[in-house]
PDB file of C-alpha atoms in Angstrom:
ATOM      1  CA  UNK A   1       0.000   0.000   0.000  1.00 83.00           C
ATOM      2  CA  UNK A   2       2.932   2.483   0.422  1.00 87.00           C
ATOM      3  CA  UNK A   3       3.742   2.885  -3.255  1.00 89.00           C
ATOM      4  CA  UNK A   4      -0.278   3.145  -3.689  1.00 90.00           C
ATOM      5  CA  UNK A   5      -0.208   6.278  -1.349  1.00 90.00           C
ATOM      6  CA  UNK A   6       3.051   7.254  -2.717  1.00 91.00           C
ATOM      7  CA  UNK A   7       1.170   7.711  -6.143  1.00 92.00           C
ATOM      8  CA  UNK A   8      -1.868   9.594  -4.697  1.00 91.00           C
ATOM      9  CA  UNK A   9       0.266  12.543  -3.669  1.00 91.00           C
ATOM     10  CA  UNK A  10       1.813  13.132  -7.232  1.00 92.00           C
ATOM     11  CA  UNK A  11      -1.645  13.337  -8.447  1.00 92.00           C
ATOM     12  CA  UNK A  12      -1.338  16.200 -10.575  1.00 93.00           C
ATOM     13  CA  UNK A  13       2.504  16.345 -11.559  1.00 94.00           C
ATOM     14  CA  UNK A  14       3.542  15.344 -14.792  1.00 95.00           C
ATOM     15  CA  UNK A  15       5.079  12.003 -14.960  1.00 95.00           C
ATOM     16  CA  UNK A  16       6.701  10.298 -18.076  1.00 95.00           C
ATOM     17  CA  UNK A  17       5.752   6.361 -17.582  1.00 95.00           C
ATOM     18  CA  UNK A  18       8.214   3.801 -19.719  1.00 94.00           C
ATOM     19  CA  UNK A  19       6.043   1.095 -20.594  1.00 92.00           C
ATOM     20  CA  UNK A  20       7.511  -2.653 -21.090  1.00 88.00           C
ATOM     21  CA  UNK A  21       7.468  -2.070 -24.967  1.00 84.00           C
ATOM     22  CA  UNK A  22      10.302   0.965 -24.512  1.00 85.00           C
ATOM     23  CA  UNK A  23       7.483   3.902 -25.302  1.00 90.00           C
ATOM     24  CA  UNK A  24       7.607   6.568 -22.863  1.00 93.00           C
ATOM     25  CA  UNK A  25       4.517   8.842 -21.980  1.00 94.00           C
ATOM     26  CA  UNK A  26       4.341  11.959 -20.778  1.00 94.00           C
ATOM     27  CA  UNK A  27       1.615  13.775 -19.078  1.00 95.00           C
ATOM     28  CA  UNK A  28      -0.382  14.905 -15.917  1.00 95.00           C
ATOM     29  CA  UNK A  29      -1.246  12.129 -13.567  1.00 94.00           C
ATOM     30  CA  UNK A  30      -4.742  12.285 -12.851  1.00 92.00           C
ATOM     31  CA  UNK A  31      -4.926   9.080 -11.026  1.00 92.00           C
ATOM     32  CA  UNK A  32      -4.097   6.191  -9.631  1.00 93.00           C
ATOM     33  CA  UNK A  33      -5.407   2.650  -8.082  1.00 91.00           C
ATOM     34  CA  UNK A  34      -4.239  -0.064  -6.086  1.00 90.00           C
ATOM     35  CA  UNK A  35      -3.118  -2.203  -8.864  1.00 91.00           C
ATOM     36  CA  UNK A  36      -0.961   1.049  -9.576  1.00 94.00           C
ATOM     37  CA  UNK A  37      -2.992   1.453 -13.017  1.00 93.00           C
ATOM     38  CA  UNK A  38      -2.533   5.041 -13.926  1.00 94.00           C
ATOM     39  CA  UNK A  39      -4.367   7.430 -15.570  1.00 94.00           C
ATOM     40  CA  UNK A  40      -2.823  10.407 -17.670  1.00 94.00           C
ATOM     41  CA  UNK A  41      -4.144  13.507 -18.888  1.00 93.00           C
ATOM     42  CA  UNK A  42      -2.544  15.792 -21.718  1.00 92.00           C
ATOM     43  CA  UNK A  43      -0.281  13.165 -22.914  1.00 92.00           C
ATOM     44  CA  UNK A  44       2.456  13.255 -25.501  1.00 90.00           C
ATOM     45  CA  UNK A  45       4.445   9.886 -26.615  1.00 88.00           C
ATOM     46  CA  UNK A  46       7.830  10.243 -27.276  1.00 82.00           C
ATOM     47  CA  UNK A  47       8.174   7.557 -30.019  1.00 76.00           C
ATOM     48  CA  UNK A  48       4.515   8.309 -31.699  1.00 70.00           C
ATOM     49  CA  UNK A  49       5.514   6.289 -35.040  1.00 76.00           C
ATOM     50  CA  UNK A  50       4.143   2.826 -33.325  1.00 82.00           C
ATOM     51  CA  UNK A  51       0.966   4.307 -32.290  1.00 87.00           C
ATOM     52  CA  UNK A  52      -0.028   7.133 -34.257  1.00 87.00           C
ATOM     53  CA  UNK A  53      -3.468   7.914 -33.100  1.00 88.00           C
ATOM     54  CA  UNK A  54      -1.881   8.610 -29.753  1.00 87.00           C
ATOM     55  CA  UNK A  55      -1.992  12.377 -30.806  1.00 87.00           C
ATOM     56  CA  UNK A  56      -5.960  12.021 -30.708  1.00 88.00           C
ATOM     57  CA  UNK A  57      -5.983  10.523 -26.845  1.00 89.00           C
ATOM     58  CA  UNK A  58      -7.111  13.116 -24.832  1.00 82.00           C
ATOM     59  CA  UNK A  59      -6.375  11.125 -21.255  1.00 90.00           C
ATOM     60  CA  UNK A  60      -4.868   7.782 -21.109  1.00 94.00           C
ATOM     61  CA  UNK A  61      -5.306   4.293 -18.829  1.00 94.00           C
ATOM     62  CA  UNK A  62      -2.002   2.817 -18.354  1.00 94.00           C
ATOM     63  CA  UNK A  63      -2.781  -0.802 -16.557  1.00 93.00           C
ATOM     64  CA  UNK A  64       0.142  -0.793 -14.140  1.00 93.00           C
ATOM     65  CA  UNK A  65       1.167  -4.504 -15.260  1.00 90.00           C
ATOM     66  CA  UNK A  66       2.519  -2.959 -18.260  1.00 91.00           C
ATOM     67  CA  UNK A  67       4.476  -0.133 -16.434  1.00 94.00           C
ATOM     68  CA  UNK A  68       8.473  -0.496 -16.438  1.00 93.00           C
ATOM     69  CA  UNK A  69       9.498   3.064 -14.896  1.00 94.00           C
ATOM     70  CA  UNK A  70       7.580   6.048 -13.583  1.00 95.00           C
ATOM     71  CA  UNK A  71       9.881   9.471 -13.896  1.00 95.00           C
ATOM     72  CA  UNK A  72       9.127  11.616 -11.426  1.00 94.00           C
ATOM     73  CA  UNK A  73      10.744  15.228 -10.985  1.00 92.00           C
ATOM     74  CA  UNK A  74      13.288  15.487  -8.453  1.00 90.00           C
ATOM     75  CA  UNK A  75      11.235  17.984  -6.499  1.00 90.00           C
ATOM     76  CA  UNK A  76       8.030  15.873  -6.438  1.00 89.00           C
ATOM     77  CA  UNK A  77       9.585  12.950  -4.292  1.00 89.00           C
ATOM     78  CA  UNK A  78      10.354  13.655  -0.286  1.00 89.00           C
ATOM     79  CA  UNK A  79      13.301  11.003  -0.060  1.00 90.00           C
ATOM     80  CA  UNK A  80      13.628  10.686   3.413  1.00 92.00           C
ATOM     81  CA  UNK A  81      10.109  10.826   3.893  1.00 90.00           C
ATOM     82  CA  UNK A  82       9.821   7.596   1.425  1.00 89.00           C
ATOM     83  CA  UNK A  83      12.856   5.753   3.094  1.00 90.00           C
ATOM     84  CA  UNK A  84      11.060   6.159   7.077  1.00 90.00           C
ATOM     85  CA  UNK A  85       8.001   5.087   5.861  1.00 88.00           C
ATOM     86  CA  UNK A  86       9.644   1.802   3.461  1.00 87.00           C
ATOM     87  CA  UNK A  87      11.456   1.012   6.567  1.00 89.00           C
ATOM     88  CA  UNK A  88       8.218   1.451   8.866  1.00 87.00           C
ATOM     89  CA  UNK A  89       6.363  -0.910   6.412  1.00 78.00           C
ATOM     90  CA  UNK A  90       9.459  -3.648   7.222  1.00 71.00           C
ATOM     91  CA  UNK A  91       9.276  -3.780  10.537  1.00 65.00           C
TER      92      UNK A  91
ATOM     93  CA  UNK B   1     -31.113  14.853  38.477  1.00 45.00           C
ATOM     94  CA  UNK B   2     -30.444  10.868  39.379  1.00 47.00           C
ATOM     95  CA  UNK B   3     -27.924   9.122  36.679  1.00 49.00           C
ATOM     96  CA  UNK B   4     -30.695   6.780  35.643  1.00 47.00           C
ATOM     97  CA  UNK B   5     -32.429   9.541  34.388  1.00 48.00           C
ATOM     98  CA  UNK B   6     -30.131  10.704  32.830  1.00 46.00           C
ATOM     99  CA  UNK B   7     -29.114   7.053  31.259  1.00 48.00           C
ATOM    100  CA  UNK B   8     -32.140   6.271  29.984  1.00 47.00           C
ATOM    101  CA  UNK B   9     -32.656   8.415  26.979  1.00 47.00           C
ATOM    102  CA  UNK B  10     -29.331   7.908  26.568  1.00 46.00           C
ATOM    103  CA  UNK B  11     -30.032   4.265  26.207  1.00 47.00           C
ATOM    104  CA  UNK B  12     -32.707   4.616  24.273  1.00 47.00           C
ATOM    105  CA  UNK B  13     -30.532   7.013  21.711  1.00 47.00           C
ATOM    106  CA  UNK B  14     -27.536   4.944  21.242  1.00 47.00           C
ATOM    107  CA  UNK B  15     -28.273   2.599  18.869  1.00 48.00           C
ATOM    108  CA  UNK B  16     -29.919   5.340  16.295  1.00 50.00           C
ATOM    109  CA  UNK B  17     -26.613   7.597  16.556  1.00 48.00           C
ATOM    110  CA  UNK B  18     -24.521   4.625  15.832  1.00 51.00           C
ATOM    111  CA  UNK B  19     -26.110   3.724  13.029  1.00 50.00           C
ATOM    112  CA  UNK B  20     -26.129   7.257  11.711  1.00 53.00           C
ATOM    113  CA  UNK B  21     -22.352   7.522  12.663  1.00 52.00           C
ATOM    114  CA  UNK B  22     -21.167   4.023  11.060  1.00 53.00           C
ATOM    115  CA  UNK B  23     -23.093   5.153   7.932  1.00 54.00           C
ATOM    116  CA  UNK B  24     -22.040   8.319   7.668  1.00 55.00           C
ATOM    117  CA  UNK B  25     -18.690   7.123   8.260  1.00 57.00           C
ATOM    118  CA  UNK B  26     -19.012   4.513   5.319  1.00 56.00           C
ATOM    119  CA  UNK B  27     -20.112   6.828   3.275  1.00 53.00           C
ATOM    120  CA  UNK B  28     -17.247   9.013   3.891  1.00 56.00           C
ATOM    121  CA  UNK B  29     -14.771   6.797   3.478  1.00 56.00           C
ATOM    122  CA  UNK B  30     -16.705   5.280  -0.154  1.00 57.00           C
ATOM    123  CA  UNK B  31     -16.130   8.861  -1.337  1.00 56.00           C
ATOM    124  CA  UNK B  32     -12.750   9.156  -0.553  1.00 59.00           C
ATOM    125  CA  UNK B  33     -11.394   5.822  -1.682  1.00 63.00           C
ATOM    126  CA  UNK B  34     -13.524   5.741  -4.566  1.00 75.00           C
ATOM    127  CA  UNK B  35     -11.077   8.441  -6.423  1.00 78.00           C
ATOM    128  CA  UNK B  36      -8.446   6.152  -6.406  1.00 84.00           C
ATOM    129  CA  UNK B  37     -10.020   3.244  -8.416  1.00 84.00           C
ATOM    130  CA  UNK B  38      -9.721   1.415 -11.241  1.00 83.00           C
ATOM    131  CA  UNK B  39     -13.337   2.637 -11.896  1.00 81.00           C
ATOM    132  CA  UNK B  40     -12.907   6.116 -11.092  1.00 81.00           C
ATOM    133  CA  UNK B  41      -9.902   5.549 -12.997  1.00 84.00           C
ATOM    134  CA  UNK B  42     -12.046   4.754 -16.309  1.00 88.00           C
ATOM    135  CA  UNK B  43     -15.884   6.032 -16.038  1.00 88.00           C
ATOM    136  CA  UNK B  44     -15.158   9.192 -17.703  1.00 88.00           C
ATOM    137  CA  UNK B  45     -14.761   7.081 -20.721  1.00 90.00           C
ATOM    138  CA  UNK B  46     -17.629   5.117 -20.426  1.00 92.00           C
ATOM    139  CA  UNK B  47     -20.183   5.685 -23.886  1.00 93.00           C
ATOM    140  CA  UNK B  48     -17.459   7.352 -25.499  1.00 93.00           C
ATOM    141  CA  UNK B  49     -14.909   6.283 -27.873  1.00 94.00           C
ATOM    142  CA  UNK B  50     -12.056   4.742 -27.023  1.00 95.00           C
ATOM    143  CA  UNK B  51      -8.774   3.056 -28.257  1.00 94.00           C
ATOM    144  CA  UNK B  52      -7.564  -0.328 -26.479  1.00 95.00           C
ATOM    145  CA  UNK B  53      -4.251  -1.766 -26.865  1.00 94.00           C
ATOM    146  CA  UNK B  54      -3.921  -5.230 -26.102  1.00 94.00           C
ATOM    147  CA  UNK B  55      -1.159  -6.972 -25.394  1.00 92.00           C
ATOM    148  CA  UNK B  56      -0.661  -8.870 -28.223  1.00 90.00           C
ATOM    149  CA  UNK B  57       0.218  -5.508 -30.217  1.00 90.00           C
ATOM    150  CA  UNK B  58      -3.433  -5.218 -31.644  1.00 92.00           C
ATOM    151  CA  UNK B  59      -4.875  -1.805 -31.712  1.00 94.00           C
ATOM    152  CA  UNK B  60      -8.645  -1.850 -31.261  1.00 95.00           C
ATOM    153  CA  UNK B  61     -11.042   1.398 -31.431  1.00 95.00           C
ATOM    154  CA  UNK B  62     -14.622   1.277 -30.425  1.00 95.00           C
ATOM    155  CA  UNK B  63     -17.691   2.706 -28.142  1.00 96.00           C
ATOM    156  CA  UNK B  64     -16.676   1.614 -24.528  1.00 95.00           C
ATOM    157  CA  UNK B  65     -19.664   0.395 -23.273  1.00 95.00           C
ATOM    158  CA  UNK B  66     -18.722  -1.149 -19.779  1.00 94.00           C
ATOM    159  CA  UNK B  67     -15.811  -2.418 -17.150  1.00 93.00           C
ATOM    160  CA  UNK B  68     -15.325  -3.619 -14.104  1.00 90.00           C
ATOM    161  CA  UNK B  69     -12.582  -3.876 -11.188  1.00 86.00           C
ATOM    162  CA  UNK B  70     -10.292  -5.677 -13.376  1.00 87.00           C
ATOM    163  CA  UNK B  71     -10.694  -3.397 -16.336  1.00 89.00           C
ATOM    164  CA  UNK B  72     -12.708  -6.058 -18.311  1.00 94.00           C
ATOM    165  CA  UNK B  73     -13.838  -4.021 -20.515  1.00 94.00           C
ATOM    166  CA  UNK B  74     -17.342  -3.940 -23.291  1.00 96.00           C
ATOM    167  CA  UNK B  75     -16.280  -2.277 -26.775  1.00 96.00           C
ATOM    168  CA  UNK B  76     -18.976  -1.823 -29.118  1.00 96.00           C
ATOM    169  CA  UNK B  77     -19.145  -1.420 -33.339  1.00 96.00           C
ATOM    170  CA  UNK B  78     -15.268  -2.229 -32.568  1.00 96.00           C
ATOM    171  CA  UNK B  79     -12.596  -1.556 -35.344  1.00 95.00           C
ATOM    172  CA  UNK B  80      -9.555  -3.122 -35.800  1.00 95.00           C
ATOM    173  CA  UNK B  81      -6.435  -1.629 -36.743  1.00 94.00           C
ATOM    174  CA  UNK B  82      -3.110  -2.665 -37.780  1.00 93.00           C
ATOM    175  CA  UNK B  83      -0.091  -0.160 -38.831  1.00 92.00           C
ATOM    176  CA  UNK B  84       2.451  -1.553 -40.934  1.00 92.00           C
ATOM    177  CA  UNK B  85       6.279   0.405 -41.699  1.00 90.00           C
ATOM    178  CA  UNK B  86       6.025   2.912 -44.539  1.00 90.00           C
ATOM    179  CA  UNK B  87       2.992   4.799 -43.633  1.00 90.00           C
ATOM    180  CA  UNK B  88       0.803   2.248 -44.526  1.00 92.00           C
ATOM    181  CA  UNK B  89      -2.545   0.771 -42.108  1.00 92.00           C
ATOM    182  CA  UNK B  90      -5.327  -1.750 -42.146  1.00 94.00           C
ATOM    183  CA  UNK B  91      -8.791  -1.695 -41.063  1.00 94.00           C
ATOM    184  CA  UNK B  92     -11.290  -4.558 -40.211  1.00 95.00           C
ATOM    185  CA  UNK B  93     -14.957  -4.648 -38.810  1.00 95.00           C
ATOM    186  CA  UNK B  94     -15.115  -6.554 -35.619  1.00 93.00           C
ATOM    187  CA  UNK B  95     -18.483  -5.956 -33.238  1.00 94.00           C
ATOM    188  CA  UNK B  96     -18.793  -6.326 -29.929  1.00 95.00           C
ATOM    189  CA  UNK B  97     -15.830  -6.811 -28.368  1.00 93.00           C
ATOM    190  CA  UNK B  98     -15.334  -8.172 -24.719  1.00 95.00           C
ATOM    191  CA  UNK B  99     -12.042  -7.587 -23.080  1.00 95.00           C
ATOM    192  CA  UNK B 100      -9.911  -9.442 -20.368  1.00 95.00           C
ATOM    193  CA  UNK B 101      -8.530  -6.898 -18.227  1.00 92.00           C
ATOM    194  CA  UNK B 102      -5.118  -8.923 -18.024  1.00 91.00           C
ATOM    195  CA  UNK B 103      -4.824  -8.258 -22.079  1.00 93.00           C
ATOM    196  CA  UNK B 104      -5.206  -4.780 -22.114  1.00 93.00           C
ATOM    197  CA  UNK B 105      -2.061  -2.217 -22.079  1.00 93.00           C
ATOM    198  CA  UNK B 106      -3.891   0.794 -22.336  1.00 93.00           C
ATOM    199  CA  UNK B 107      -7.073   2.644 -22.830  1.00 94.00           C
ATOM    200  CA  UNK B 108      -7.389   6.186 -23.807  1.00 94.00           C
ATOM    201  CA  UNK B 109     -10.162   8.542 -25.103  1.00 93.00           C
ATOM    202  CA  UNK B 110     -10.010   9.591 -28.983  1.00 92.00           C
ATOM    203  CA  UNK B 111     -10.854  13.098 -29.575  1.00 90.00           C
ATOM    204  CA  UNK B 112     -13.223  12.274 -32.532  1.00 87.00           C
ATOM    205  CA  UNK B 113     -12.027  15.663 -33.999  1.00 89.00           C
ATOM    206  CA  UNK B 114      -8.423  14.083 -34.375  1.00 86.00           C
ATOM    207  CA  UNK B 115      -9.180  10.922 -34.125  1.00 85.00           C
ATOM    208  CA  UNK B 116      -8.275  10.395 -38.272  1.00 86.00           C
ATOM    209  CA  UNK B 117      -5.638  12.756 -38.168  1.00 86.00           C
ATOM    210  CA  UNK B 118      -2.916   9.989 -37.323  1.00 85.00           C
ATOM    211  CA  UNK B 119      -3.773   7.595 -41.175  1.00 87.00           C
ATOM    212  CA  UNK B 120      -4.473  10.949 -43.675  1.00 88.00           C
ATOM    213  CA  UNK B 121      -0.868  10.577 -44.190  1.00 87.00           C
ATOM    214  CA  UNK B 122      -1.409   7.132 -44.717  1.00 91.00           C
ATOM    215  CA  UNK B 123      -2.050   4.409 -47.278  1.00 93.00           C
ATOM    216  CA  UNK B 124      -4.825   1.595 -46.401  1.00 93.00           C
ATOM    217  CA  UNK B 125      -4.113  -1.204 -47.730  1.00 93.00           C
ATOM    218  CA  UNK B 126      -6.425  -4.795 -47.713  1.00 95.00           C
ATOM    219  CA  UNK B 127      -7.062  -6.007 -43.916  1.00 94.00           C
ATOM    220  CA  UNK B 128      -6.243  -9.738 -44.742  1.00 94.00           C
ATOM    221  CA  UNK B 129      -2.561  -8.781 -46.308  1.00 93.00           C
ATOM    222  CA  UNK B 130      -1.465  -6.802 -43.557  1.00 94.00           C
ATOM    223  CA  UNK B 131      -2.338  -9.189 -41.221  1.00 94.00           C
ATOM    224  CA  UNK B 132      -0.071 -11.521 -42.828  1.00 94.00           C
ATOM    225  CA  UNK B 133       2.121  -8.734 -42.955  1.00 94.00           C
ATOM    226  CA  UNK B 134       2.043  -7.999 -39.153  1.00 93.00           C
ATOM    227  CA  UNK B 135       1.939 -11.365 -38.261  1.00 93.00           C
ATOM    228  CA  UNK B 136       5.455 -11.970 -40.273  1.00 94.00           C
ATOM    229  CA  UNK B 137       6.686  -9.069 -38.804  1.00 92.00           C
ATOM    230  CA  UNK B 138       6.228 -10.861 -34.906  1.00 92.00           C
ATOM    231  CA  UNK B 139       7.546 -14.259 -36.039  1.00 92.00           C
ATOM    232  CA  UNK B 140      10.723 -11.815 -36.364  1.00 92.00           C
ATOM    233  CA  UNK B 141      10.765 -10.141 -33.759  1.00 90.00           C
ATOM    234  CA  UNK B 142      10.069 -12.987 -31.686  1.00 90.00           C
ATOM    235  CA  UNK B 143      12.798 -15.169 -33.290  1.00 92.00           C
ATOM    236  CA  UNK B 144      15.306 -11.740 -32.903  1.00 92.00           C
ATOM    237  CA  UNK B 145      14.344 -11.488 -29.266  1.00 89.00           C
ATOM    238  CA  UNK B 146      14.837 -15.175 -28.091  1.00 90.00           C
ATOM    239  CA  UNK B 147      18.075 -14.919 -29.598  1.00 91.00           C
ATOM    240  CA  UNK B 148      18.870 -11.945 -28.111  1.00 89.00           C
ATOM    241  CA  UNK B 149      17.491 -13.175 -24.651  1.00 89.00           C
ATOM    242  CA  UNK B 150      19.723 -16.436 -25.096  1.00 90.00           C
ATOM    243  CA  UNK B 151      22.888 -14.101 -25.487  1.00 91.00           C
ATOM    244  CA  UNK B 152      22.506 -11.703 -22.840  1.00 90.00           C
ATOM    245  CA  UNK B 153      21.731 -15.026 -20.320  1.00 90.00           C
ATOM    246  CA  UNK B 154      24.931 -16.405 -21.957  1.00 90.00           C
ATOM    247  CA  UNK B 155      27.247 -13.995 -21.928  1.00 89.00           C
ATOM    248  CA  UNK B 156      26.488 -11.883 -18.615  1.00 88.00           C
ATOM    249  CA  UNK B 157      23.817 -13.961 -16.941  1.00 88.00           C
ATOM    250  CA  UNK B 158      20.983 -11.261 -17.491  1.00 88.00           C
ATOM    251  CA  UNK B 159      17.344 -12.170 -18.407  1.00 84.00           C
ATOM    252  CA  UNK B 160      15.945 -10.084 -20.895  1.00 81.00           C
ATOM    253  CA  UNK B 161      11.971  -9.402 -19.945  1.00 75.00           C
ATOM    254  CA  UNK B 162      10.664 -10.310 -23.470  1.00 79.00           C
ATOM    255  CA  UNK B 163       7.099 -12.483 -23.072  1.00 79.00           C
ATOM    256  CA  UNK B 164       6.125 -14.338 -26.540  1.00 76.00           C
ATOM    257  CA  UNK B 165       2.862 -13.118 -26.008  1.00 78.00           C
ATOM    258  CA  UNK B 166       3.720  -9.557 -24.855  1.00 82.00           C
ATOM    259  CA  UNK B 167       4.173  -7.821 -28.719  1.00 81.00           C
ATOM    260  CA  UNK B 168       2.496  -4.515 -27.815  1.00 83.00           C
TER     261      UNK B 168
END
C-alpha cells in the first residue's frame, strides 16, 4: 500500500511512464489505483511512429502490469520521507 | 437529576446515533477511496470512444460500453487496426468486443475531432494482407528477441523481460 499512497500525492505532476514495450509517456497524472494502473491527462508519446493515433488521446489508462518506470521530478519525491516510511512498512 | 435519568434516553438514543455515525462514516470513506479506483480511474470514458491496446500488439477502437474492477472491458461497433512500416494501415470490422482486463495495455479517449488525423498521411491497404504482414513481422521479432534473450543469459547472466505473447 505504500507505493499506492506514494502515487496519490503526485496526483497532478507530470510524470513520463516507460512502458515494457520501450514507449515513454508523458503527461499529468490524474490518477491512480491499487493495482498502480494510472491514468494520464494531456499526454504526448515520445516515439509516436508505433501508435499514431496517440496524438488524438485526450487522457490515457495505463494498466500498471505494463508499467516499467515512472519518472518523477526530483522535487516531487520527499526522499527521506519515502525511506522512514519503506522502513516502517518492514518492521 | 439521578444518573438513571439521565441514562435512559441515553439508552434509548444509542443505537440510532450509531447507526447514523457508522453510515455516515461509510459513506465518507466510499467517497474518498472511490477516487483512487480502477473505476474512477475509467468512467469518464464510459459511452465514449475509445482506443484499447492489447497486449498482443493489436490496436482496437470502439464505443466503450462497460468495465469492471479488473478493467474487463465492453467495446462496441469495434474496429480493428493494424499499422504496418512505410505509412501504410489496415482496417477490419469486428463488433462487440469483450475484453480481459489482463490483455489490455492501455485505454485512452479519442478526440473524434483528431481521431483520423494519425492515417491521412497514410495508405490503407487490404485487412487480410497486412495481417499476414504484421503477423510476419512478430515471427521476427520474436525469433530476434529469443536470440537476443539467449545471449545476454549467456554472456552476462541477465534475463531479458521479453514475453512471446507480450508484442504490444
Amino acid at each position: 500500500m505504500l507505493f499506492f499512497s506514494f502515487f496519490k500525492t503526485l496526483v497532478d505532476q507530470e510524470v513520463t511512464v516507460e512502458l515494457k514495450n520501450d514507449i515513454s509517456i508523458t503527461g499529468t497524472l490524474k490518477s491512480v489505483d491499487q493495482f498502480l494502473n494510472l491514468k494520464l491527462d494531456n499526454i504526448t508519446c515520445n516515439n509516436d511512429t508505433k501508435y499514431p493515433h496517440l496524438i488524438a488521446v485526450r487522457n490515457l489508462f495505463i494498466r500498471g502490469s505494463t508499467v516499467r518506470y515512472v519518472h518523477l521530478k526530483k522535487e516531487s519525491v520527499d526522499t527521506n520521507l519515502l525511506q522512514d516510511a519503506a522502513r516502517r512498512g518492514m518492521l | 437529576m439521578s444518573q438513571a435519568q439521565i441514562q435512559q434516553p441515553h439508552h434509548q438514543q444509542q443505537p440510532n446515533k450509531n447507526v447514523d455515525a457508522l453510515s455516515q462514516g461509510v459513506e465518507d470513506l466510499y467517497l474518498e477511496s472511490y477516487a483512487f479506483t480502477t473505476a474512477a480511474g475509467i468512467v469518464g470514458s464510459v459511452d465514449r470512444k475509445v482506443f484499447v491496446l492489447l497486449r498482443d500488439g493489436r490496436n482496437l477502437f470502439g464505443i466503450l460500453r462497460t468495465f469492471d474492477q479488473y478493467a474487463n472491458l465492453v467495446l462496441q461497433d469495434t474496429i480493428e487496426r493494424i499499422y504496418l512500416p512505410n505509412n501504410r494501415y489496415a482496417e477490419a470490422d469486428r463488433g462487440v468486443f469483450l475484453i480481459r482486463g489482463e490483455n489490455v495495455v492501455m485505454l485512452g479517449e479519442l478526440d473524434i475531432d483528431k481521431e483520423d488525423t494519425a492515417i491521412e498521411e497514410m495508405v490503407q491497404m487490404p485487412f487480410n494482407e497486412a495481417d499476414k504482414e504484421w503477423e510476419a513481422l512478430n515471427a521476427e521479432r520474436i525469433k530476434l528477441e529469443t536470440q537476443r534473450a539467449k545471449k545476454l543469459l549467456k554472456v552476462s547472466g541477465l534475463t531479458s523481460d521479453f514475453v512471446k505473447s507480450d508484442l504490444y
